[in-house]
Short mmCIF file of C-alpha atoms in Angstrom, two decimals:
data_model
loop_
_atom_site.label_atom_id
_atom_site.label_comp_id
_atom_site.label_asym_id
_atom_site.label_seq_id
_atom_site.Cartn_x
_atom_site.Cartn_y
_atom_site.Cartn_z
CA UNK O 1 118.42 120.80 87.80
CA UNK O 2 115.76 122.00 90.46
CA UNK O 3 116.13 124.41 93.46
CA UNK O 4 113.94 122.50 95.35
CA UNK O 5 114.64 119.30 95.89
CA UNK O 6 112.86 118.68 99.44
CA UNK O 7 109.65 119.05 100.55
CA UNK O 8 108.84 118.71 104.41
CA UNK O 9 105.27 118.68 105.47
CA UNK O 10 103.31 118.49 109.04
CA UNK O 11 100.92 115.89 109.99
CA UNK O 12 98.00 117.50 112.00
CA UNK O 13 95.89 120.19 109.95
CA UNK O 14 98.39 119.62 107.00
CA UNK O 15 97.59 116.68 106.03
CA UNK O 16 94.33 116.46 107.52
CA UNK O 17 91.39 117.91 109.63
CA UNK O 18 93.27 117.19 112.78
CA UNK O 19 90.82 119.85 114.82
CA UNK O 20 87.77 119.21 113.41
CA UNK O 21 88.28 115.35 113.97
CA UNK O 22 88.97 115.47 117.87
CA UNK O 23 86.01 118.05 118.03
CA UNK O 24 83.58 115.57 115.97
CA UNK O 25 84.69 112.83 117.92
CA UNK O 26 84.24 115.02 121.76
CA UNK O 27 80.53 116.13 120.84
CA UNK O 28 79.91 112.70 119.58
CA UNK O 29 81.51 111.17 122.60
CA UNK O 30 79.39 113.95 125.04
CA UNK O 31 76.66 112.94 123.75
CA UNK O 32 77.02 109.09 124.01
CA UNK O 33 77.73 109.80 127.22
CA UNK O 34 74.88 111.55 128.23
CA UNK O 35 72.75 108.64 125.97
CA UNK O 36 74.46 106.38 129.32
CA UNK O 37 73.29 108.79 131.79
CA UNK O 38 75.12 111.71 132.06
CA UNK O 39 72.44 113.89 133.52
CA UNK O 40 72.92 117.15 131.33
CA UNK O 41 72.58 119.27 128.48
CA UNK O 42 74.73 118.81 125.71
CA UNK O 43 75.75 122.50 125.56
CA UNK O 44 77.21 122.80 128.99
CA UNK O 45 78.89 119.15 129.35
CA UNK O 46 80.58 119.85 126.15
CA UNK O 47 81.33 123.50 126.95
CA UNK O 48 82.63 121.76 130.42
CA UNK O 49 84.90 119.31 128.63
CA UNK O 50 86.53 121.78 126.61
CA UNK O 51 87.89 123.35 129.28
CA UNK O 52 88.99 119.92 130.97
CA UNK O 53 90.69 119.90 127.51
CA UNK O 54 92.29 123.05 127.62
CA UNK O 55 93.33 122.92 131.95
CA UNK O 56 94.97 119.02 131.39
CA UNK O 57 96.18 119.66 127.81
CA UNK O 58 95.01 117.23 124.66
CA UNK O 59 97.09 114.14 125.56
CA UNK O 60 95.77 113.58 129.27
CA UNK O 61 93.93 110.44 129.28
CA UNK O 62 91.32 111.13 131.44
CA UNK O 63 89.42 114.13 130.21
CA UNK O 64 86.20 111.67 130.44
CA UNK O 65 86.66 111.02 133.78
CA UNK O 66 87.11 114.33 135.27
CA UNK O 67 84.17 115.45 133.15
CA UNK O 68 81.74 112.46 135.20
CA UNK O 69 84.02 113.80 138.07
CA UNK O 70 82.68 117.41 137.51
CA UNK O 71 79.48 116.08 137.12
CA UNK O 72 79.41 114.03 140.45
CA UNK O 73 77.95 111.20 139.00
CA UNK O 74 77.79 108.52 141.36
CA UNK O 75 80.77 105.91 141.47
CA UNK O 76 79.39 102.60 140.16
CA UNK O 77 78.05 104.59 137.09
CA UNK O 78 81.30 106.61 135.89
CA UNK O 79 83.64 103.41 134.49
CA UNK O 80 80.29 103.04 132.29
CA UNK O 81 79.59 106.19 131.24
CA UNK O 82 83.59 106.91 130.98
CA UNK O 83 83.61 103.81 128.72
CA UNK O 84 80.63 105.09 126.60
CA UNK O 85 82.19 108.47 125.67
CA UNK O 86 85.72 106.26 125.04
CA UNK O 87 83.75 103.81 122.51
CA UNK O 88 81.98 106.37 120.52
CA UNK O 89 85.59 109.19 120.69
CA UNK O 90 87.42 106.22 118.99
CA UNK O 91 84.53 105.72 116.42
CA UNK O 92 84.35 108.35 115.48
CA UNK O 93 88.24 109.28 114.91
CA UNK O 94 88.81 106.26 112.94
CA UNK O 95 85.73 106.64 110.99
CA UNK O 96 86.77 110.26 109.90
CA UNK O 97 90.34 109.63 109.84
CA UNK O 98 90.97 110.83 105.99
CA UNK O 99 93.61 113.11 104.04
CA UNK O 100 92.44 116.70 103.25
CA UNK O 101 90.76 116.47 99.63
CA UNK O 102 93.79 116.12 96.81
CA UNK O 103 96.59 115.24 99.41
CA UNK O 104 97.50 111.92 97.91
CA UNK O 105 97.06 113.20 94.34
CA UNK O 106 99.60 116.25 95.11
CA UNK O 107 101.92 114.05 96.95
CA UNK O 108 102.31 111.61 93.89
CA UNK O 109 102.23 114.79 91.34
CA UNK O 110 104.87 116.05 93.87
CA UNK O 111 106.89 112.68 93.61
CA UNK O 112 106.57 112.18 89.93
CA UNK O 113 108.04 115.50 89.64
CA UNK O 114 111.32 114.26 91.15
CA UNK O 115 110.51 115.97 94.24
CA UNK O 116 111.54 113.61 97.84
CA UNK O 117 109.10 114.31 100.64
CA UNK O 118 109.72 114.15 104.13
CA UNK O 119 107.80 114.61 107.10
CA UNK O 120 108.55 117.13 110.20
CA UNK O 121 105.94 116.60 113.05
CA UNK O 122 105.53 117.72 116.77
CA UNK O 123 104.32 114.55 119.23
CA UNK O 124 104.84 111.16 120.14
CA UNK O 125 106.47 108.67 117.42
CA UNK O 126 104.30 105.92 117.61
CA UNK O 127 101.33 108.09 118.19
CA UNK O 128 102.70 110.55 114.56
CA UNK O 129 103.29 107.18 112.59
CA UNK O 130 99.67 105.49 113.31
CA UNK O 131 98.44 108.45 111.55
CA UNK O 132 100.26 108.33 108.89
CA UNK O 133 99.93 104.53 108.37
CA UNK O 134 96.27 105.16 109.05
CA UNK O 135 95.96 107.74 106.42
CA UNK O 136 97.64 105.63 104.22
CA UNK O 137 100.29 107.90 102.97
CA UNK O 138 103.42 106.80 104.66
CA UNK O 139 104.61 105.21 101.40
CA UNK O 140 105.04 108.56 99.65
CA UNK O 141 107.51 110.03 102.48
CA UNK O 142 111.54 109.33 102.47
CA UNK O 143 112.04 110.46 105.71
CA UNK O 144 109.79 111.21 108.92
CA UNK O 145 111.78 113.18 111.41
CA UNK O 146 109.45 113.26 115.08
CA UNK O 147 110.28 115.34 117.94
CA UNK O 148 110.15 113.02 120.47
CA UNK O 149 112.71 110.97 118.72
CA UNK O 150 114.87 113.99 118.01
CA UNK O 151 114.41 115.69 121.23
CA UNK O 152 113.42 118.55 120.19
CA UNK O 153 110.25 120.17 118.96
CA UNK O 154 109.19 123.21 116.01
CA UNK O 155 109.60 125.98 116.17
CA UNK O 156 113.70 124.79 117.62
CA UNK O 157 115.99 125.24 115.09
CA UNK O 158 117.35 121.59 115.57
CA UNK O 159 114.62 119.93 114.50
CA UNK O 160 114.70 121.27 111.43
CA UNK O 161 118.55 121.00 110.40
CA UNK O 162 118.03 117.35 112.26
CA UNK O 163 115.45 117.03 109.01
CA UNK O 164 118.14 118.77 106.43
CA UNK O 165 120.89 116.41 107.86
CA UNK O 166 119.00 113.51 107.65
CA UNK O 167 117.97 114.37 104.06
CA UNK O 168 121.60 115.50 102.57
CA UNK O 169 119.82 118.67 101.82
CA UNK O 170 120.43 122.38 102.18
CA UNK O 171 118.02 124.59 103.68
CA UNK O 172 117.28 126.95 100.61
CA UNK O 173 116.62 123.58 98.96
CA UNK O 174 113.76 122.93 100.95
CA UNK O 175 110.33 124.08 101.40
CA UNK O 176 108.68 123.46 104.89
CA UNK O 177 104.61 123.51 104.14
CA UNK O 178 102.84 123.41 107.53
CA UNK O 179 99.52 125.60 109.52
CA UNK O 180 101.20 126.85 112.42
CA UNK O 181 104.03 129.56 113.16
CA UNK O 182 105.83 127.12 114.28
CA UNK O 183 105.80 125.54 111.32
CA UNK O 184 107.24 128.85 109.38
CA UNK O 185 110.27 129.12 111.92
CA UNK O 186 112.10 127.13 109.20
CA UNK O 187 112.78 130.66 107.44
CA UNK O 188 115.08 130.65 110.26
CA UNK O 189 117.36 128.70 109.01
CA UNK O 190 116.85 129.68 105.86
CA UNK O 191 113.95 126.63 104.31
CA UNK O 192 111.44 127.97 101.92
CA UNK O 193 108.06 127.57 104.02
CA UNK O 194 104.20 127.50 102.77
CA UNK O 195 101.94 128.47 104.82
CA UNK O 196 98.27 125.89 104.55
CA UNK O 197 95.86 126.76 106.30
CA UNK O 198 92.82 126.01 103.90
CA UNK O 199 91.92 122.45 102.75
CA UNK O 200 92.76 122.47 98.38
CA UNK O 201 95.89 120.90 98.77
CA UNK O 202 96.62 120.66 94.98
CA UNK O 203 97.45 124.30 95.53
CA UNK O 204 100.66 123.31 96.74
CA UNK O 205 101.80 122.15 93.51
CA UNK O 206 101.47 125.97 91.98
CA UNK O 207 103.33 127.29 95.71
CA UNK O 208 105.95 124.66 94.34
CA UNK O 209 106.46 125.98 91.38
CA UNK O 210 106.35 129.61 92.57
CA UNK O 211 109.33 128.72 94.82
CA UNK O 212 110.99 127.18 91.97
CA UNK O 213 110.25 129.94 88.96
CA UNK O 214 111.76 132.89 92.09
CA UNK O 215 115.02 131.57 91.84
CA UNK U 1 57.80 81.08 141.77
CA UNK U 2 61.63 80.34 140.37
CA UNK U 3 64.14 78.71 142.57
CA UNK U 4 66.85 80.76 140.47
CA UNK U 5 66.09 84.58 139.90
CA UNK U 6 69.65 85.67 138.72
CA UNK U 7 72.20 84.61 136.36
CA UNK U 8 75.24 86.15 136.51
CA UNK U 9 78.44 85.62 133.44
CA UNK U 10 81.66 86.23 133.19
CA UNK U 11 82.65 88.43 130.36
CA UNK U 12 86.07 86.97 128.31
CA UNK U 13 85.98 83.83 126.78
CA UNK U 14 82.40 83.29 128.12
CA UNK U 15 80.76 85.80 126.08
CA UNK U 16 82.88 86.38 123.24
CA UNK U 17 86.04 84.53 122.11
CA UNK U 18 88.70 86.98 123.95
CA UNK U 19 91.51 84.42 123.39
CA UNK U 20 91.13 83.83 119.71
CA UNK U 21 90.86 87.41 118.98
CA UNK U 22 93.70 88.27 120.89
CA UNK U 23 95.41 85.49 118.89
CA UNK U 24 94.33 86.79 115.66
CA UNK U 25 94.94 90.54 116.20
CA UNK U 26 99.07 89.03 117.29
CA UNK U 27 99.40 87.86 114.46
CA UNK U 28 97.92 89.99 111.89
CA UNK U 29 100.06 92.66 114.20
CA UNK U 30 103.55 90.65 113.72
CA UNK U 31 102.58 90.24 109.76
CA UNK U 32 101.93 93.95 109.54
CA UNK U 33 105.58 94.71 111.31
CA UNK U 34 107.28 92.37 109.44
CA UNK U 35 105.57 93.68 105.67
CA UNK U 36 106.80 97.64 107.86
CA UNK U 37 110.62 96.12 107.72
CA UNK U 38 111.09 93.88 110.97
CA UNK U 39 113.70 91.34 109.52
CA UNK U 40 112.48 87.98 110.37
CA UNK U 41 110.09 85.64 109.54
CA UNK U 42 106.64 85.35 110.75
CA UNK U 43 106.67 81.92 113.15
CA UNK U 44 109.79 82.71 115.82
CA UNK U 45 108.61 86.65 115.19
CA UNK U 46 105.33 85.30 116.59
CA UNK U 47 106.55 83.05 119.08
CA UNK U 48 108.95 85.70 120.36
CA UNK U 49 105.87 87.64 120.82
CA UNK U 50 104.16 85.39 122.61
CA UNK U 51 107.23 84.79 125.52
CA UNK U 52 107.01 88.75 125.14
CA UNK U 53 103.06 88.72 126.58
CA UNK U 54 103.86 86.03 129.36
CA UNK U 55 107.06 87.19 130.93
CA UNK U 56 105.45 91.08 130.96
CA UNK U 57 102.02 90.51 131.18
CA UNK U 58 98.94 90.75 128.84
CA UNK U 59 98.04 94.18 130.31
CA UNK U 60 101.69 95.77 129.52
CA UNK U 61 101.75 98.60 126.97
CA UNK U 62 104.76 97.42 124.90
CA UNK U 63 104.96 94.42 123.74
CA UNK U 64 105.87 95.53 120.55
CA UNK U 65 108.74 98.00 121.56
CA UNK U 66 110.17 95.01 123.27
CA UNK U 67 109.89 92.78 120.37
CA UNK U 68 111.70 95.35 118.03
CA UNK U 69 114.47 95.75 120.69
CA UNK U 70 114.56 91.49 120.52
CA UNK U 71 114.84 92.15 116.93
CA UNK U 72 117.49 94.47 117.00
CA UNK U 73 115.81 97.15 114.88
CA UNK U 74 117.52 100.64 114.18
CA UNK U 75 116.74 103.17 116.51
CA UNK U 76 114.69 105.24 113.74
CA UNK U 77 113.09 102.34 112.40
CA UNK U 78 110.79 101.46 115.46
CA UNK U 79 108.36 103.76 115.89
CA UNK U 80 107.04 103.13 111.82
CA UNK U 81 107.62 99.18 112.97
CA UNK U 82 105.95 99.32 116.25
CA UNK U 83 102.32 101.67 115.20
CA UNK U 84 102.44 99.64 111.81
CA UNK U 85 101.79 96.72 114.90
CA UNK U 86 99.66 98.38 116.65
CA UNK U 87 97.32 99.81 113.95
CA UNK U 88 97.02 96.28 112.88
CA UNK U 89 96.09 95.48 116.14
CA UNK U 90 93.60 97.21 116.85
CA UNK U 91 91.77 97.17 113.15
CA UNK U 92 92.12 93.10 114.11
CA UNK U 93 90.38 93.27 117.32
CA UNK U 94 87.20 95.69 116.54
CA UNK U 95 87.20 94.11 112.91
CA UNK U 96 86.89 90.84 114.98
CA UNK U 97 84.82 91.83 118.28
CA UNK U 98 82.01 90.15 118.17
CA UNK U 99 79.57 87.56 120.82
CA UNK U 100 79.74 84.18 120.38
CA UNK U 101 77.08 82.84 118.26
CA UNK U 102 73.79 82.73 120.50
CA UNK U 103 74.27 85.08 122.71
CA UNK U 104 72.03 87.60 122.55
CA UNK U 105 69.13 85.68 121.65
CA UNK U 106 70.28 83.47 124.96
CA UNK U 107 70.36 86.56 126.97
CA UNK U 108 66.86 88.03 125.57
CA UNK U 109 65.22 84.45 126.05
CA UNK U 110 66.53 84.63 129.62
CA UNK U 111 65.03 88.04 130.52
CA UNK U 112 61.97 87.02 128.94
CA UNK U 113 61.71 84.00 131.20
CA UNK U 114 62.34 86.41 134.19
CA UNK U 115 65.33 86.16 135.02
CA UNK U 116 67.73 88.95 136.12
CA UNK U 117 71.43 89.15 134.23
CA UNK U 118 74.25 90.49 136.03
CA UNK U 119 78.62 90.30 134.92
CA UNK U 120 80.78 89.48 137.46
CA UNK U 121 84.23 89.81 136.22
CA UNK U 122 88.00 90.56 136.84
CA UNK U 123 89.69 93.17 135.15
CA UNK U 124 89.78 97.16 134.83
CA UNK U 125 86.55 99.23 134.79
CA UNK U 126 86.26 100.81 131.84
CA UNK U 127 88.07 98.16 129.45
CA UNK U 128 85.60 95.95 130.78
CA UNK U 129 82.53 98.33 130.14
CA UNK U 130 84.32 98.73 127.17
CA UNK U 131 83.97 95.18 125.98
CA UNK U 132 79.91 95.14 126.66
CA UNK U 133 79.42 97.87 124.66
CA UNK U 134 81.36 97.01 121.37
CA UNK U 135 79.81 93.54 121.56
CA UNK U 136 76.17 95.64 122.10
CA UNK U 137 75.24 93.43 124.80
CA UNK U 138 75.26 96.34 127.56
CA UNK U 139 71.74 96.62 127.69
CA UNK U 140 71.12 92.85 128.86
CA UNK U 141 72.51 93.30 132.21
CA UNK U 142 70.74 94.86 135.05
CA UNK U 143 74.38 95.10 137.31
CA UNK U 144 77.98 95.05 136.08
CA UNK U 145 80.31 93.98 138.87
CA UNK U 146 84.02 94.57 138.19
CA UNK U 147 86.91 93.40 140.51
CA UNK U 148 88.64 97.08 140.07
CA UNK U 149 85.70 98.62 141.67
CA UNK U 150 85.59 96.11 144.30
CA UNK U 151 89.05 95.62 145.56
CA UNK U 152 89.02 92.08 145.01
CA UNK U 153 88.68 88.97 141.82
CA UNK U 154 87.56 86.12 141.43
CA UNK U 155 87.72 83.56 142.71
CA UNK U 156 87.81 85.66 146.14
CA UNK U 157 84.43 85.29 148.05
CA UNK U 158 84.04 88.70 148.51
CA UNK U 159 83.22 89.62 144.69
CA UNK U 160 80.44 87.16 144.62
CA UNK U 161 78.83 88.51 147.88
CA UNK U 162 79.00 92.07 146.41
CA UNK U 163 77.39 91.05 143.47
CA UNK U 164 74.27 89.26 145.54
CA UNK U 165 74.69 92.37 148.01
CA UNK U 166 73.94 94.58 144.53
CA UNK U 167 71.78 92.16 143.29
CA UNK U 168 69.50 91.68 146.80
CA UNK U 169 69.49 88.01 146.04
CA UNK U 170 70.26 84.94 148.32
CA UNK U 171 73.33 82.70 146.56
CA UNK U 172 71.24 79.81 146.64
CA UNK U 173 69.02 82.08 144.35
CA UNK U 174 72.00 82.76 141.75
CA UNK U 175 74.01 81.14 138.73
CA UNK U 176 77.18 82.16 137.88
CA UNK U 177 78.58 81.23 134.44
CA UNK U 178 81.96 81.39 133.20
CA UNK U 179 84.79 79.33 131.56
CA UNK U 180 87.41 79.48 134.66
CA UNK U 181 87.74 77.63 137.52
CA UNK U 182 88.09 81.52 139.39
CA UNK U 183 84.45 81.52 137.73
CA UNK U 184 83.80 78.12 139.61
CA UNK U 185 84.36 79.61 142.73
CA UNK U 186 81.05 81.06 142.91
CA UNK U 187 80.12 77.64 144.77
CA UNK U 188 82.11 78.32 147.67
CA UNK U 189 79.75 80.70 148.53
CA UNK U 190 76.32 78.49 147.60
CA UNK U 191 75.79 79.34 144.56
CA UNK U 192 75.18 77.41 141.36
CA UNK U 193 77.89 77.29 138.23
CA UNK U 194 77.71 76.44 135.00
CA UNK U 195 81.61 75.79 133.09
CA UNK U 196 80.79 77.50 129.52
CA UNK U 197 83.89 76.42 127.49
CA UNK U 198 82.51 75.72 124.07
CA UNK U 199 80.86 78.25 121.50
CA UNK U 200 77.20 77.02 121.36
CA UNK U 201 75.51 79.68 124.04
CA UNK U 202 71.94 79.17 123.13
CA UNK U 203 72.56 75.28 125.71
CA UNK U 204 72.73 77.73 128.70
CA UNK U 205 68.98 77.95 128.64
CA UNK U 206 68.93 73.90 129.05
CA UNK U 207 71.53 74.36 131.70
CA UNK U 208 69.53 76.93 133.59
CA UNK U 209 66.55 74.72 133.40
CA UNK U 210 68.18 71.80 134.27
CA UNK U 211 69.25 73.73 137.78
CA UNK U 212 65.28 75.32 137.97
CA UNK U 213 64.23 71.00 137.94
CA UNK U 214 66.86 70.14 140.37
CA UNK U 215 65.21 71.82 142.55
#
């Protein structure tokens, strides 16, 4: 019988190239934007909406607003302009919207092994899911556990034993494989954790069986 | 000199086929859901989702939350339901987004004869900005005149006169063409209509014409 018999993973960064994605899709969404008549550089508007970015956090909608705001361009230009950077952001993100190289070949290695997979994610549940669906791996997880629905977020210690619970697992049976710290608070509570920061996901399978071969 | 120097359109249903692709992307949406695990079959699923868009409104954000909740779904089954829904949704409607047949070699005719093109519709600003530049038809139109910048829709006076205002052009000077009696309105204020129900654009051009000879 295996020690491990659960593996959680994160969405964003995990799975894929969460950050580089939304920063693809902002330069190409600057400069579609200036393309309508944004009257800058590319440099400083993007440098500009960064910050917008960073002073209304990532899921206020209207970072393209305050940036035509910032640039006081003139009032019967900014839905247009606005609605040029939206266009060309959503592009963009759906166009590049793909698993890290070798993430659906590990998860069905993983599965085949006799391995369940689950999911333990940070955001909004409809908003986790569409990526998932839209990444076209939601068939190879048994159980997606979302903060919003649990009411809690990582690095909590309830979201994780919300995760064991839901999974009839222990903790020491499980191996939490994630980018952040927050991620790694699953030690806490005792979960293996993996640490994936780079993008050759088949590594994971060797972590696996690292975690496996020290018990 | 021409008796008629602008013609102004509205944008849904006039320029591409807003209803059937909101249709469509409904019911490729309820399909999706129901293939996700939403226990029902696909007609009352469908027609359930319809009473769902009148009673709220085609502008409210969940008409899929509330059809799960009609549907009686497990708590920690709607969020996978609802953005399997919505991803289908959307792939639908950009998949689908396109002008009616004719119309940009209508609109290109038309500036070549002279004429100036404007949009005067209802609706938010950047959705509707939105709209002209999936459908690539943006560059066409020398003013875009949306009732959320002015205060006030069709078929209130006021959104035609601040369209001629914009436009510097006498009403008697002007066409507006659209497939709503809202669109009609446009007389009220002396200008000329055109009702555009049907698909085949490329008769505007007669249509104009035929309001040039009247003359």
């Amino acid at each position: 019988m295996k020690n491990i018999k659960w593996v959680f993973f994160d969405i964003d960064n995990t799975l894929f190239d969460s950050r580089g994605l939304s920063t693809n899709a902002r330069k190409n969404a600057v400069k579609a934007m200036i393309k309508a008549g944004l009257n800058t550089k590319f440099g400083p508007a993007f440098k500009k909406l960064l910050q917008i970015v960073k002073k209304y956090g990532s899921n206020y909608p209207g970072h393209f607003d305050k940036l035509v705001q910032a640039y006081k361009v003139k009032k019967e230009e900014r839905s247009r302009i606005v609605a040029a950077g939206i266009v060309e952001y959503h592009n963009t993100k759906f166009r590049l919207l793909k698993p890290f190289p070798g993430v659906k070949k590990t998860l069905e290695k993983l599965k085949a092994s006799g391995y369940k997979l689950g999911i333990i994610t940070n955001g909004r549940a409809t908003k986790q899911w569409d990526k998932l669906i839209r990444l076209n791996v939601s068939k190879f997880f048994d159980i997606v556990v979302i903060s919003e629905e649990v009411g809690s977020e990582k690095p909590s210690k309830k979201i994780f034993r919300t995760a064991l619970k839901k999974a009839k697992c222990r903790a020491r049976e499980a191996v939490m494989i994630g980018d952040k710290p927050e991620d790694m608070a699953a030690e806490k509570i005792g979960m293996h954790t993996v640490m994936f920061k780079g993008r050759n996901f088949t590594k994971l399978i060797n972590e696996t069986k690292k975690i496996e071969n020290k018990k």
